[in-house]
Tab-separated table of C-alpha atoms in Angstrom:
chain	number	residue	atom	x	y	z
A	1	GLY	CA	140.571	86.393	134.364
A	2	GLN	CA	140.966	82.973	135.868
A	3	GLN	CA	138.145	81.804	138.095
A	4	VAL	CA	138.148	78.899	140.504
A	5	MET	CA	134.814	77.738	141.877
A	6	GLN	CA	134.157	75.239	144.626
A	7	ILE	CA	131.037	73.302	145.461
A	8	PRO	CA	129.328	72.966	147.769
A	9	GLN	CA	129.702	76.246	149.631
A	10	TYR	CA	128.637	74.618	152.909
A	11	GLN	CA	128.316	71.051	154.107
A	12	HIS	CA	126.982	69.714	157.384
A	13	VAL	CA	127.693	66.062	158.107
A	14	GLN	CA	127.301	63.700	161.011
A	15	GLU	CA	130.554	62.448	162.456
A	16	GLY	CA	131.563	59.308	160.581
A	17	GLU	CA	129.989	60.352	157.280
A	18	ASP	CA	132.077	61.033	154.202
A	19	PHE	CA	132.612	64.472	152.681
A	20	THR	CA	133.662	65.653	149.227
A	21	THR	CA	134.403	69.107	147.886
A	22	TYR	CA	134.887	69.842	144.199
A	23	CYS	CA	137.032	72.500	142.602
A	24	ASN	CA	136.593	73.713	139.022
A	25	SER	CA	138.801	76.119	137.102
A	26	SER	CA	137.877	78.155	134.042
A	27	THR	CA	141.390	77.553	132.655
A	28	THR	CA	143.886	74.697	132.586
A	29	LEU	CA	146.059	74.631	135.675
A	30	SER	CA	149.740	73.835	135.974
A	31	ASN	CA	149.250	72.684	139.549
A	32	ILE	CA	146.685	72.820	142.312
A	33	GLN	CA	147.099	73.152	146.052
A	34	TRP	CA	144.670	72.492	148.888
A	35	TYR	CA	144.514	74.439	152.127
A	36	LYS	CA	142.517	74.076	155.332
A	37	GLN	CA	141.442	77.028	157.449
A	38	ARG	CA	140.097	76.402	160.926
A	39	PRO	CA	137.511	78.903	162.254
A	40	GLY	CA	139.324	82.104	163.218
A	41	GLY	CA	142.623	80.766	161.873
A	42	HIS	CA	144.795	81.107	158.833
A	43	PRO	CA	145.038	78.808	155.809
A	44	VAL	CA	147.354	75.845	156.249
A	45	PHE	CA	148.793	73.935	153.318
A	46	LEU	CA	147.590	70.357	152.891
A	47	ILE	CA	148.921	69.095	149.578
A	48	GLN	CA	149.919	69.907	145.998
A	49	LEU	CA	148.944	68.033	142.829
A	50	VAL	CA	150.840	68.527	139.597
A	51	LYS	CA	150.231	65.647	137.198
A	52	SER	CA	147.116	64.992	135.138
A	53	GLY	CA	144.977	62.346	136.865
A	54	GLU	CA	147.127	62.410	139.993
A	55	VAL	CA	145.713	60.921	143.195
A	56	LYS	CA	147.285	61.457	146.604
A	57	LYS	CA	146.208	60.255	150.024
A	58	GLN	CA	146.820	61.587	153.497
A	59	LYS	CA	145.275	59.223	156.039
A	60	ARG	CA	141.506	59.778	155.612
A	61	LEU	CA	141.927	62.492	152.946
A	62	THR	CA	142.082	61.680	149.226
A	63	PHE	CA	142.971	64.340	146.665
A	64	GLN	CA	142.466	64.035	142.916
A	65	PHE	CA	143.534	66.178	139.959
A	66	GLY	CA	141.430	65.836	136.843
A	67	GLU	CA	142.713	64.459	133.568
A	68	ALA	CA	142.240	67.818	131.868
A	69	LYS	CA	143.881	69.624	134.830
A	70	LYS	CA	140.848	71.896	135.200
A	71	ASN	CA	139.242	70.267	138.209
A	72	SER	CA	140.137	68.659	141.485
A	73	SER	CA	138.446	67.065	144.461
A	74	LEU	CA	139.079	66.429	148.132
A	75	HIS	CA	137.349	63.484	149.775
A	76	ILE	CA	137.359	62.864	153.517
A	77	THR	CA	136.397	59.394	154.711
A	78	ALA	CA	134.639	59.009	158.058
A	79	THR	CA	134.742	62.650	159.135
A	80	GLN	CA	135.777	63.626	162.643
A	81	THR	CA	135.152	66.820	164.592
A	82	THR	CA	138.781	67.756	163.974
A	83	ASP	CA	137.968	68.048	160.248
A	84	VAL	CA	135.834	71.145	160.884
A	85	GLY	CA	136.965	74.148	158.867
A	86	THR	CA	136.961	75.634	155.399
A	87	TYR	CA	138.779	73.849	152.607
A	88	PHE	CA	140.208	75.882	149.761
A	89	CYS	CA	141.704	74.805	146.490
A	90	ALA	CA	144.172	77.151	144.827
A	91	GLY	CA	145.380	76.872	141.259
A	92	ARG	CA	148.265	78.204	139.281
A	93	THR	CA	148.323	78.760	135.515
A	94	GLY	CA	151.383	78.492	133.314
A	95	GLY	CA	154.591	79.633	134.941
A	96	GLY	CA	152.933	82.385	136.939
A	97	ASN	CA	153.858	83.393	140.452
A	98	LYS	CA	150.276	83.713	141.645
A	99	LEU	CA	147.694	81.344	143.028
A	100	THR	CA	143.992	81.847	142.440
A	101	PHE	CA	142.034	80.625	145.434
A	102	GLY	CA	138.710	78.917	145.144
A	103	THR	CA	135.615	80.112	146.953
A	104	GLY	CA	136.010	77.473	149.659
A	105	THR	CA	133.800	74.799	151.196
A	106	GLN	CA	132.903	75.177	154.851
A	107	LEU	CA	132.598	71.824	156.612
A	108	LYS	CA	130.723	71.384	159.876
A	109	VAL	CA	130.758	68.038	161.647
A	110	GLU	CA	128.080	67.193	164.201
A	111	LEU	CA	128.353	64.493	166.838
B	1	ASN	CA	161.846	80.305	163.380
B	2	ALA	CA	158.825	82.498	164.103
B	3	GLY	CA	157.585	81.948	160.539
B	4	VAL	CA	155.347	84.694	159.150
B	5	THR	CA	154.328	87.329	161.671
B	6	GLN	CA	151.758	90.098	161.204
B	7	THR	CA	150.973	93.162	163.265
B	8	PRO	CA	148.600	94.387	164.479
B	9	LYS	CA	146.159	91.520	165.138
B	10	PHE	CA	143.156	93.829	165.208
B	11	ARG	CA	142.569	97.435	164.202
B	12	ILE	CA	139.622	99.776	163.879
B	13	LEU	CA	140.032	102.724	161.521
B	14	LYS	CA	137.836	105.677	160.754
B	15	ILE	CA	136.972	106.452	157.149
B	16	GLY	CA	139.790	108.419	155.541
B	17	GLN	CA	142.505	107.328	157.968
B	18	SER	CA	145.580	105.503	156.799
B	19	MET	CA	147.645	102.700	158.276
B	20	THR	CA	150.351	100.174	157.521
B	21	LEU	CA	149.920	96.461	158.070
B	22	GLN	CA	153.232	94.853	158.894
B	23	CYS	CA	154.385	91.464	157.655
B	24	THR	CA	157.731	89.866	158.461
B	25	GLN	CA	159.115	86.424	157.722
B	26	ASP	CA	162.337	84.959	159.075
B	27	MET	CA	162.619	82.046	156.662
B	28	ASN	CA	164.536	83.915	153.936
B	29	HIS	CA	161.687	83.392	151.495
B	30	ASN	CA	161.787	85.354	148.256
B	31	TYR	CA	158.093	85.267	147.413
B	32	MET	CA	155.644	87.186	149.567
B	33	TYR	CA	151.930	87.856	149.108
B	34	TRP	CA	149.131	89.938	150.560
B	35	TYR	CA	145.565	88.616	150.500
B	36	ARG	CA	142.279	89.876	151.830
B	37	GLN	CA	139.480	87.601	152.974
B	38	ASP	CA	135.986	88.984	153.301
B	39	PRO	CA	133.541	87.147	155.617
B	40	GLY	CA	132.630	83.732	154.260
B	41	MET	CA	134.680	84.264	151.128
B	42	GLY	CA	137.901	83.054	149.588
B	43	LEU	CA	141.195	84.883	149.441
B	44	LYS	CA	141.782	87.676	146.958
B	45	LEU	CA	145.350	88.601	146.016
B	46	ILE	CA	146.172	92.279	146.591
B	47	TYR	CA	149.898	92.521	145.823
B	48	TYR	CA	152.840	90.194	145.671
B	49	SER	CA	156.622	90.324	145.499
B	50	VAL	CA	159.140	87.909	144.021
B	51	GLY	CA	162.077	89.479	145.821
B	52	ALA	CA	163.414	92.625	147.413
B	53	GLY	CA	162.734	95.665	145.250
B	54	ILE	CA	160.155	93.880	143.058
B	55	THR	CA	156.401	94.136	143.546
B	56	ASP	CA	153.399	93.507	141.319
B	57	LYS	CA	149.652	93.954	141.454
B	58	GLY	CA	147.272	91.155	142.168
B	59	GLU	CA	143.538	90.908	141.609
B	60	VAL	CA	142.381	93.735	143.920
B	61	PRO	CA	145.173	96.336	144.306
B	62	ASN	CA	143.108	99.544	144.328
B	63	GLY	CA	143.404	101.486	147.578
B	64	TYR	CA	146.593	99.727	148.643
B	65	ASN	CA	150.320	100.127	148.234
B	66	VAL	CA	153.281	97.917	149.062
B	67	SER	CA	157.037	98.075	149.241
B	68	ARG	CA	159.734	95.417	149.577
B	69	SER	CA	162.990	96.981	150.660
B	70	THR	CA	164.247	93.832	152.411
B	71	THR	CA	163.710	90.097	151.986
B	72	GLU	CA	162.100	89.870	155.424
B	73	ASP	CA	159.524	92.660	155.340
B	74	PHE	CA	156.533	93.287	153.091
B	75	PRO	CA	154.329	96.058	154.535
B	76	LEU	CA	150.894	96.858	153.110
B	77	ARG	CA	149.788	100.475	153.167
B	78	LEU	CA	146.149	101.579	153.202
B	79	GLU	CA	145.562	105.181	152.208
B	80	LEU	CA	142.191	106.830	152.803
B	81	ALA	CA	140.522	103.821	154.408
B	82	ALA	CA	137.016	102.980	153.208
B	83	PRO	CA	134.345	100.640	154.675
B	84	SER	CA	134.893	98.341	151.674
B	85	GLN	CA	138.361	97.614	153.047
B	86	THR	CA	136.924	95.980	156.155
B	87	SER	CA	138.379	92.497	155.928
B	88	VAL	CA	140.913	90.061	157.304
B	89	TYR	CA	144.327	90.525	155.734
B	90	PHE	CA	146.741	87.637	155.388
B	91	CYS	CA	150.383	87.773	154.459
B	92	ALA	CA	152.057	84.677	153.032
B	93	SER	CA	155.484	83.622	151.849
B	94	ILE	CA	156.966	80.838	149.756
B	95	ALA	CA	160.369	79.185	149.893
B	96	GLY	CA	162.251	78.520	146.690
B	97	THR	CA	160.067	78.543	143.612
B	98	ALA	CA	156.543	79.891	143.389
B	99	TYR	CA	155.369	76.280	142.989
B	100	ASN	CA	155.923	75.488	146.660
B	101	GLU	CA	153.462	75.752	149.534
B	102	GLN	CA	152.477	79.126	150.924
B	103	PHE	CA	153.078	79.813	154.623
B	104	PHE	CA	150.483	82.174	156.020
B	105	GLY	CA	150.684	84.617	158.879
B	106	PRO	CA	147.957	84.762	161.552
B	107	GLY	CA	146.160	87.659	159.876
B	108	THR	CA	145.108	91.209	160.727
B	109	ARG	CA	141.417	91.867	161.278
B	110	LEU	CA	140.627	95.389	160.074
B	111	THR	CA	137.363	97.252	160.528
B	112	VAL	CA	136.740	100.610	158.868
B	113	LEU	CA	133.886	102.623	160.357
């Protein structure tokens, strides 16, 4: 079945440093979504990418979808303590009704 | 709108007991999903529904059952609880097509002892 892996599993950064998490799928995706889950909370939708090579920005967050639509990345510039949480990618194949979630990257930001 | 609500928030079960996790959404969403999240892990799809009366298995359906008699409600039934079912359970719903964002409930933390 479809597998979606994320690296790294954990990342500790000092406040102000940049952070990147990478998402890799075993199959070509029709679209990819990113979610953020704060400690003890539930996943919250951040963004969706659909087109090959697509890049979207939300303030300090930059999302990319690979040319082959099998990988994606989330980059945070100048991290803040409010960025703490686990970031998940989630991909969909074909016209299916299901998302396959990645393994997640847990981000900790130290002052 | 209350969004997606789940009850209970916490529950401890003994091995072999059964229970129903409730999920309700007031956004008139057709698509609803049940996930489990084990500590430090991603979300695994248990069951999903594309509308009232229609359900389908996800990645990890064994030991669970669902029903969807109304658009609003999507309960998850655990029969014969086992320690392996200790997890946090999230319900989610989508408006419109399955390509839209998922709205998650606050989760139910279940421990089976």
